PDB file of C-alpha atoms in Angstrom:
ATOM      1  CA  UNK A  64       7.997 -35.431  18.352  1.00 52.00           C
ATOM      2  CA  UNK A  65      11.540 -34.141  17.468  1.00 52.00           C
ATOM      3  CA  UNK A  66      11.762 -35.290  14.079  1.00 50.00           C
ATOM      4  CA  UNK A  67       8.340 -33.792  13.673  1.00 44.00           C
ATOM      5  CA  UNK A  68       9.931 -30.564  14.472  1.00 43.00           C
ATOM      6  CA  UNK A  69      12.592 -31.155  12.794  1.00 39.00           C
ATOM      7  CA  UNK A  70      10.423 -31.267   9.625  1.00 37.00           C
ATOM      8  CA  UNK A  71       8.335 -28.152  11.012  1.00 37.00           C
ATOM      9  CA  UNK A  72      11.611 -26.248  10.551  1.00 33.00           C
ATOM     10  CA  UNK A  73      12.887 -27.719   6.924  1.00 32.00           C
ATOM     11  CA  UNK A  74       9.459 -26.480   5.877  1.00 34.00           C
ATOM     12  CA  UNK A  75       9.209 -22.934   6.957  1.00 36.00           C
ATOM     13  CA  UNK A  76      13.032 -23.155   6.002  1.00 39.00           C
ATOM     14  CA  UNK A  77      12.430 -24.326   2.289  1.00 40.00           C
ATOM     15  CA  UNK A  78       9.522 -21.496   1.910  1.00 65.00           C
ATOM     16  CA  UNK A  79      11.312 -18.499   3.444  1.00 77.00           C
ATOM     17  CA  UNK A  80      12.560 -15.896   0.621  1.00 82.00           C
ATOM     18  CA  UNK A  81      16.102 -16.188   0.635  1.00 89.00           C
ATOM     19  CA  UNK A  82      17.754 -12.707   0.870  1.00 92.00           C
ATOM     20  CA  UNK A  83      19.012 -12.765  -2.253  1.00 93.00           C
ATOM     21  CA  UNK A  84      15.715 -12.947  -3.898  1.00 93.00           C
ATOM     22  CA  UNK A  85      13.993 -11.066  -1.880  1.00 95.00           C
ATOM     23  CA  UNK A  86      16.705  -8.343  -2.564  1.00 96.00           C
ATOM     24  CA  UNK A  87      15.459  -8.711  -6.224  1.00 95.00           C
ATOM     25  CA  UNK A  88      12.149  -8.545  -6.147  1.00 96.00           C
ATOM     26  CA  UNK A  89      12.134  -5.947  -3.803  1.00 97.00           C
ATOM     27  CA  UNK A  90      14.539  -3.846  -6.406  1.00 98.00           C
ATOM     28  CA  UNK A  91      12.057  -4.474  -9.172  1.00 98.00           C
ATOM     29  CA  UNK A  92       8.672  -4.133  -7.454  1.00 98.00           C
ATOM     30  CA  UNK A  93      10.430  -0.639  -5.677  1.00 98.00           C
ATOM     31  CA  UNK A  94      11.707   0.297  -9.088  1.00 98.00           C
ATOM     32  CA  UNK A  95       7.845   0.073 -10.473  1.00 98.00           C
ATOM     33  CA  UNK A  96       6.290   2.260  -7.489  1.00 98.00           C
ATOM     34  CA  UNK A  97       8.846   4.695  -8.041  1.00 98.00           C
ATOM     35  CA  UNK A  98       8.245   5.345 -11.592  1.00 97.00           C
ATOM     36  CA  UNK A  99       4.071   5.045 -11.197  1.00 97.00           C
ATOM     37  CA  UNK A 100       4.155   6.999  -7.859  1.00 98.00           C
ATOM     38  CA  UNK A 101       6.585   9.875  -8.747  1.00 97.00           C
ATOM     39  CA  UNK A 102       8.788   8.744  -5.289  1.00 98.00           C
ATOM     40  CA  UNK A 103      11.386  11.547  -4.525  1.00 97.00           C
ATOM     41  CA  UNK A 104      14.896  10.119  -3.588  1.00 97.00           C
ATOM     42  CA  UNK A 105      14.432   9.362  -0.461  1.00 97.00           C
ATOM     43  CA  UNK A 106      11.024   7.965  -0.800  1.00 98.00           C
ATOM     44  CA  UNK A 107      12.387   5.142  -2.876  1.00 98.00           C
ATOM     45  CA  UNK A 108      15.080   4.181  -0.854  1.00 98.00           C
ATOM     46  CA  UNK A 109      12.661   3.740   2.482  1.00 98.00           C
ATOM     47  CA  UNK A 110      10.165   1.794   0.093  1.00 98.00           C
ATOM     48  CA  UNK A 111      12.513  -0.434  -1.475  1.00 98.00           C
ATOM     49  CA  UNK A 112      13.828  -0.765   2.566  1.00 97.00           C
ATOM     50  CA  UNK A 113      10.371  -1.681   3.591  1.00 98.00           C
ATOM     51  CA  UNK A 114       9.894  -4.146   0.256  1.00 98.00           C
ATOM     52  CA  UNK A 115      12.772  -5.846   1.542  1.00 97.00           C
ATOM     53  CA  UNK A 116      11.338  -6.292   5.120  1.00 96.00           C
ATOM     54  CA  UNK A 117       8.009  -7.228   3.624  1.00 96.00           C
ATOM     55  CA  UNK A 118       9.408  -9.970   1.673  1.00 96.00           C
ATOM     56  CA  UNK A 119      12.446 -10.754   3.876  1.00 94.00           C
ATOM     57  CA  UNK A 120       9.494 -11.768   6.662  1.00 93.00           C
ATOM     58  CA  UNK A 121       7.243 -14.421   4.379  1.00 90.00           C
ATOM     59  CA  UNK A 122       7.496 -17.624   5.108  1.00 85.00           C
ATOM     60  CA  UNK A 123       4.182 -19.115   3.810  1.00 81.00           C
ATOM     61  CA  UNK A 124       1.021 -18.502   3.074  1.00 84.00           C
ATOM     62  CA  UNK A 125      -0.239 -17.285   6.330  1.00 84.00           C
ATOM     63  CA  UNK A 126       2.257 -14.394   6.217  1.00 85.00           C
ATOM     64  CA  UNK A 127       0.761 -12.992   2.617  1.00 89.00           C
ATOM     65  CA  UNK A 128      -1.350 -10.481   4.131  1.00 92.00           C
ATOM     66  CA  UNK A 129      -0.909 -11.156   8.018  1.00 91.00           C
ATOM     67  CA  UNK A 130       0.779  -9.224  10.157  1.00 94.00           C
ATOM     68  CA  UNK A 131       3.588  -8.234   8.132  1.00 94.00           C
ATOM     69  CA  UNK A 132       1.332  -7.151   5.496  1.00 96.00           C
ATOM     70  CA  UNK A 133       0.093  -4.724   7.905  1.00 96.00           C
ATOM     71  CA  UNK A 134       3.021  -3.287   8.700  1.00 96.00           C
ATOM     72  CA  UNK A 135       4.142  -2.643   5.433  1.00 97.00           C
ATOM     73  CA  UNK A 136       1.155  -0.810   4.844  1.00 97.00           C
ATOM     74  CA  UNK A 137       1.524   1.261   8.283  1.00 96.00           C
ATOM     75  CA  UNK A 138       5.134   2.287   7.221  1.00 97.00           C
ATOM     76  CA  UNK A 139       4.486   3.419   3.511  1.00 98.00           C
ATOM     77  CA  UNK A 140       1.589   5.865   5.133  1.00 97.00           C
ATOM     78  CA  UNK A 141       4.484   7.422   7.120  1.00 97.00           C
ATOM     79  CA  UNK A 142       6.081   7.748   4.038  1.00 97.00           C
ATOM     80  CA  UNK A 143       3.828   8.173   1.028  1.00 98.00           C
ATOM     81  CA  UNK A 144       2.488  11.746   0.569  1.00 97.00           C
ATOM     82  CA  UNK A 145      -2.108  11.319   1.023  1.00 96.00           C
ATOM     83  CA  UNK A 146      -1.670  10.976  -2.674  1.00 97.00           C
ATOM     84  CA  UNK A 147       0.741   8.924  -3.553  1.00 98.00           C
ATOM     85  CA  UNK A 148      -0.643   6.224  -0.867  1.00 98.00           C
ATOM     86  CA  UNK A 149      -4.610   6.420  -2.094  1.00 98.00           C
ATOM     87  CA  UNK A 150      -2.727   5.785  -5.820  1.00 98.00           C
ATOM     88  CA  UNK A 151      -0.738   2.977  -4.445  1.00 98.00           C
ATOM     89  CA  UNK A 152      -4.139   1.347  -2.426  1.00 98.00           C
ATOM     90  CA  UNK A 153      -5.833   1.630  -5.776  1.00 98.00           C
ATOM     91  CA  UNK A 154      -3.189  -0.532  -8.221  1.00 97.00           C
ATOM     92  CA  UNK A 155      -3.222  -4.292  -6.823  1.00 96.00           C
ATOM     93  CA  UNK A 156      -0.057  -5.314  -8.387  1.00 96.00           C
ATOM     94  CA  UNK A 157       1.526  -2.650  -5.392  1.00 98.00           C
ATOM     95  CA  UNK A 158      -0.987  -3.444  -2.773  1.00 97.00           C
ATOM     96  CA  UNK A 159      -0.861  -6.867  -2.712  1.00 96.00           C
ATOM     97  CA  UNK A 160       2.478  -7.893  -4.314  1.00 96.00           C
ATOM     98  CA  UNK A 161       2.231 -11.273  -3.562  1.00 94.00           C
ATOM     99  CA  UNK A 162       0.128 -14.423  -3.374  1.00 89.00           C
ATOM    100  CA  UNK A 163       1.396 -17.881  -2.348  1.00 83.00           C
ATOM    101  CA  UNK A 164      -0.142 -21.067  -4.744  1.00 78.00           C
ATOM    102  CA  UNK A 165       0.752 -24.571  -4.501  1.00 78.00           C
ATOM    103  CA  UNK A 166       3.910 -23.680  -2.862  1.00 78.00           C
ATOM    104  CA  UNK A 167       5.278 -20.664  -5.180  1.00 83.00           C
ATOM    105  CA  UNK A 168       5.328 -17.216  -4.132  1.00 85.00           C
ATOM    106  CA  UNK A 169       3.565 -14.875  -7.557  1.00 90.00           C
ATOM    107  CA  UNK A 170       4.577 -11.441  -7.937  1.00 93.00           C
ATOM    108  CA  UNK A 171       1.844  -9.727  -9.368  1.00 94.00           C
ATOM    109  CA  UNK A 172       3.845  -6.858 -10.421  1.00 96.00           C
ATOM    110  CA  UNK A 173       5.236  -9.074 -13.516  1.00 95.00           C
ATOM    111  CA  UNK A 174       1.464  -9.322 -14.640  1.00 93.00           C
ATOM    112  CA  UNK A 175       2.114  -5.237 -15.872  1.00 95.00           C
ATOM    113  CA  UNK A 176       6.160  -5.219 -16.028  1.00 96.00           C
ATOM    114  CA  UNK A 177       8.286  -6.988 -18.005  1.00 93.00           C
ATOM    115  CA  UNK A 178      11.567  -8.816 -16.255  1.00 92.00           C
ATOM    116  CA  UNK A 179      14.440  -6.658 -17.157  1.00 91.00           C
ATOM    117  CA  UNK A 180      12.607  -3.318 -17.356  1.00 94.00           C
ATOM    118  CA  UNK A 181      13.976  -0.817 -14.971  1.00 97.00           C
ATOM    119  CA  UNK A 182      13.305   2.665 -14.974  1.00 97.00           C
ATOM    120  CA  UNK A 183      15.840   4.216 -12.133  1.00 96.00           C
ATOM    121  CA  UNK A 184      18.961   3.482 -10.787  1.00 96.00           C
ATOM    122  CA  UNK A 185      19.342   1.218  -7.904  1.00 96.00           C
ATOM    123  CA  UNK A 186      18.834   2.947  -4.425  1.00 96.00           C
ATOM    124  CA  UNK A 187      22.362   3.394  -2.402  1.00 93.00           C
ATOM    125  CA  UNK A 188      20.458   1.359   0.091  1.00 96.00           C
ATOM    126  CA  UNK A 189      20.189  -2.181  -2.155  1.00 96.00           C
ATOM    127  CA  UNK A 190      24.139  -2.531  -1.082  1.00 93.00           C
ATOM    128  CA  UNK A 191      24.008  -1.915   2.412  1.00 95.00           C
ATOM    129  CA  UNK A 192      20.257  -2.767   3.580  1.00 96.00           C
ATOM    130  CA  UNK A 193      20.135  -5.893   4.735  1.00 94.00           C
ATOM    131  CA  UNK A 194      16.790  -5.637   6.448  1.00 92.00           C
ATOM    132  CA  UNK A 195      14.986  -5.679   9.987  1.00 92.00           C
ATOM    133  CA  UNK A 196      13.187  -2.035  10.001  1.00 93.00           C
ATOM    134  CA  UNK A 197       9.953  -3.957  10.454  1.00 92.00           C
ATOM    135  CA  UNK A 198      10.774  -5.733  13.832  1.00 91.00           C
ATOM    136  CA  UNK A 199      11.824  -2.385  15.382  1.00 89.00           C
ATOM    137  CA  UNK A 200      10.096   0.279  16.511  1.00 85.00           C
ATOM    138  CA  UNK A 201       6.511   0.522  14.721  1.00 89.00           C
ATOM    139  CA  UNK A 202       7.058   3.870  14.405  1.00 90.00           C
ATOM    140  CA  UNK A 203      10.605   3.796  12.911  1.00 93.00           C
ATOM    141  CA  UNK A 204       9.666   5.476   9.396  1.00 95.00           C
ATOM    142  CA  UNK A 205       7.293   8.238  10.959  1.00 93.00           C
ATOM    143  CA  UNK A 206       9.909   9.206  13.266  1.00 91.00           C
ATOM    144  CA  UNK A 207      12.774   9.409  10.103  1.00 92.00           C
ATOM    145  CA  UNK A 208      12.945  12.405   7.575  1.00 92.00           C
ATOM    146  CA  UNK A 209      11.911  11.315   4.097  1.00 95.00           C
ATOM    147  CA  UNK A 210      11.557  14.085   1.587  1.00 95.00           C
ATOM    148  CA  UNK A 211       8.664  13.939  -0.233  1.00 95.00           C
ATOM    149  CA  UNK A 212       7.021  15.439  -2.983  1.00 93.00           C
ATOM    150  CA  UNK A 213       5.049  18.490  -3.209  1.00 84.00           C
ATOM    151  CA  UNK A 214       1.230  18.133  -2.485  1.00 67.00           C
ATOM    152  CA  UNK A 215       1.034  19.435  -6.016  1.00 55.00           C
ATOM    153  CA  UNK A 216       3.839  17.506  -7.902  1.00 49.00           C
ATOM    154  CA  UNK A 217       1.493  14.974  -9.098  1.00 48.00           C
ATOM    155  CA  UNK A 218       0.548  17.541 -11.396  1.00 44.00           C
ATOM    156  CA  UNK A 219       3.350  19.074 -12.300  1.00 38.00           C
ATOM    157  CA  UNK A 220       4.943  19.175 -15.575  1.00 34.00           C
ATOM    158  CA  UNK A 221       8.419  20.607 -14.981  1.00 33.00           C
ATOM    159  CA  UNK A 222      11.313  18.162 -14.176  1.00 37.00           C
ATOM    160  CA  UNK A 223      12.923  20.099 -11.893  1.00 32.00           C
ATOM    161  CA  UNK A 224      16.412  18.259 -10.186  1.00 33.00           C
ATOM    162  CA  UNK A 225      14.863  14.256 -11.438  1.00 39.00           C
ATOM    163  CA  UNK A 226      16.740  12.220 -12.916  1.00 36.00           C
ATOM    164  CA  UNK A 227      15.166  10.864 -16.580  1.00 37.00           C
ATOM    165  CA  UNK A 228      13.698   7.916 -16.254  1.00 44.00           C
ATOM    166  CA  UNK A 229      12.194   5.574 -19.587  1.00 40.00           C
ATOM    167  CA  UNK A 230       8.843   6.781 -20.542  1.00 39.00           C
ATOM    168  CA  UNK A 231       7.929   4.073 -22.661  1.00 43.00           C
ATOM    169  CA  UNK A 232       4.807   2.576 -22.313  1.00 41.00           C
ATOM    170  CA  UNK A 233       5.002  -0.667 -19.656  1.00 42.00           C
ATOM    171  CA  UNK A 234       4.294  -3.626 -21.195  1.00 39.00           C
ATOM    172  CA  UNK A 235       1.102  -5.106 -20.222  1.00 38.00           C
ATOM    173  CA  UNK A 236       1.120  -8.736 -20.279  1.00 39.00           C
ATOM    174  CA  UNK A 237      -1.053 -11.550 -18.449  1.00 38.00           C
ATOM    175  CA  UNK A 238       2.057 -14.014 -17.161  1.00 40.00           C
ATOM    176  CA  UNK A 239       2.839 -13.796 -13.659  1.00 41.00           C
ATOM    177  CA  UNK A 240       6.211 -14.143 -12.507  1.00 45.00           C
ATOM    178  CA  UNK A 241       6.765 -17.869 -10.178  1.00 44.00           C
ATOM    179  CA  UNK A 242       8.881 -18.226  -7.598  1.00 46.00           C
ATOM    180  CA  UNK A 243       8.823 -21.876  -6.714  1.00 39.00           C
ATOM    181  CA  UNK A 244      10.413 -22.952  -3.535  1.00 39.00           C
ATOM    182  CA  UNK A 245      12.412 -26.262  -4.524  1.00 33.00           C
ATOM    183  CA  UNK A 246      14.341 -26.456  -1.630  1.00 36.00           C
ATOM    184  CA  UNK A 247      17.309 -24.108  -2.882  1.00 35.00           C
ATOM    185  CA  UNK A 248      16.995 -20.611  -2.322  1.00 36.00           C
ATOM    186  CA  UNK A 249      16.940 -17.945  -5.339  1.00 38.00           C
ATOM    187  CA  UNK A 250      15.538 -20.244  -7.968  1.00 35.00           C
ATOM    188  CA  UNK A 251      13.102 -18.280 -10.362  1.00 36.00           C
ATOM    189  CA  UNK A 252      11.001 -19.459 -13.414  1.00 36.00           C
ATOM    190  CA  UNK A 253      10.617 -16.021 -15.039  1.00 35.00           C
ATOM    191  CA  UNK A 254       7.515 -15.907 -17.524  1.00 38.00           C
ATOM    192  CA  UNK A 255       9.115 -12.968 -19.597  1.00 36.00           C
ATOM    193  CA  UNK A 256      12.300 -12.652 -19.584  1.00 35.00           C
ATOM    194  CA  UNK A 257      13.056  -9.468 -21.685  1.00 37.00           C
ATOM    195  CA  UNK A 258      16.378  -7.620 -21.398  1.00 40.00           C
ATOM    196  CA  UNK A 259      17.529 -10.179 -18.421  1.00 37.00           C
ATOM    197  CA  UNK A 260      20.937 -10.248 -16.947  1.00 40.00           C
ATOM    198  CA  UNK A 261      21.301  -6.232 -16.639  1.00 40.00           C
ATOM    199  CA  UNK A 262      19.926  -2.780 -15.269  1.00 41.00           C
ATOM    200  CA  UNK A 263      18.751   0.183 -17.362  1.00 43.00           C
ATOM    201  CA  UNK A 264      21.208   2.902 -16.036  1.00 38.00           C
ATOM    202  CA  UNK A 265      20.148   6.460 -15.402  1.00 40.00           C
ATOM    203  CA  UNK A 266      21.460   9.950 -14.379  1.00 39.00           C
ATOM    204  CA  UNK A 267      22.657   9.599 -10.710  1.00 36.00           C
ATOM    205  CA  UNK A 268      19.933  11.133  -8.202  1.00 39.00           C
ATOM    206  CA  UNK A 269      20.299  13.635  -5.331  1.00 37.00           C
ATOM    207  CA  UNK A 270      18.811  13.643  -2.644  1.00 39.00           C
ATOM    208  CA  UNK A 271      16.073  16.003  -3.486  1.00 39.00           C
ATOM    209  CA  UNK A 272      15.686  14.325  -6.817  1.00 45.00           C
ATOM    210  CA  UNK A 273      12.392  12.647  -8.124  1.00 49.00           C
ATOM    211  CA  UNK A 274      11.707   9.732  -9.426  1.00 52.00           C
ATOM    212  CA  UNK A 275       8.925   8.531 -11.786  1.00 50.00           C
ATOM    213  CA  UNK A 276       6.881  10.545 -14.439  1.00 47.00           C
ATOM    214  CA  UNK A 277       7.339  13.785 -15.548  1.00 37.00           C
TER     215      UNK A 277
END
């Protein structure tokens, strides 16, 4: 019975996200939202925060769209304008990020995005967050001031205190990015690896900045 356990916990161990890629993914699937869902400052640095607690928390497939799933969801209401959330139910490759197959966690995102493409800067927060949020209070983001757009911005055209992001057309593509869980943590088999290695850098954001489409 103990060695049995013993193997119990080298499993879960060997498919838990390590926080190093989690950090990563989280960047690039946060970096993505931002720029489809016009995220304000603040927005993107509580959704790359509750990325990071999303992906931080998987540990197989059971965890894909259990609980943890849920409570993603619940905290980017409290922070997504009624807009910017229907938009974000509506694209898959943000609703359900991941999917676990034969023992590899697929990021759906990198079936629209090509690795490498960024179109802010990183949050403030990717240095310092280390996660948790999401095993405190449930209602830890609707009690927290995030600024957030106005009801209108969607629309807008002006560009008013945003940094400029790329506005090249994302690369569509049908690869899916792998992660494959071989017993070492932060091992990736990218399917496209353009512009690897490095970020895109932007115009540093305020506070009250935008991110995202003009």
């Amino acid at each position: 019975m103990m060695i049995l356990a013993m193997m119990m916990v080298m499993t879960i161990s060997a498919n838990a996200m390590s926080y190093n890629a989690a950090k990563n993914e989280a960047l690039f699937l946060s970096d993505k939202m931002a720029y489809e869902l016009n995220l304000t400052a603040a927005q993107y640095e509580a959704v790359y925060e509750i990325n990071l607690d999303y992906l931080m928390s998987l540990n197989g497939h059971a965890d894909v769209f259990g609980i943890w799933w849920d409570r993603r969801n619940a905290d980017l209401r409290y922070v997504l304008t009624p807009w910017q959330y229907d938009k974000y139910v509506s694209l898959n490759h943000f609703y359900r990020p991941v999917t676990w197959h034969a023992g590899s966690w697929t990021f759906e995102v990198y079936s629209r995005y090509d690795r490498g493409r960024f179109y802010n800067d990183r949050p403030s927060v990717y240095v310092t967050y280390r996660g948790g949020n999401n095993h405190r209070d449930a209602r830890f983001y609707a009690d927290r001031h995030v600024t957030k757009p106005n009801m209108h911005h969607h629309t807008a055209t002006t560009n008013h205190g945003r940094p400029t992001p790329h506005h090249d057309t994302p690369t569509t593509h049908n690869n899916d990015h792998t992660w494959h869980n071989t017993g070492s943590h932060n091992t990736h088999s990218p399917q496209a690896t353009h512009n690897t290695g490095s970020h895109n850098t932007h115009n540093s954001h305020s506070g009250s900045g935008h991110f995202g489409r003009k």
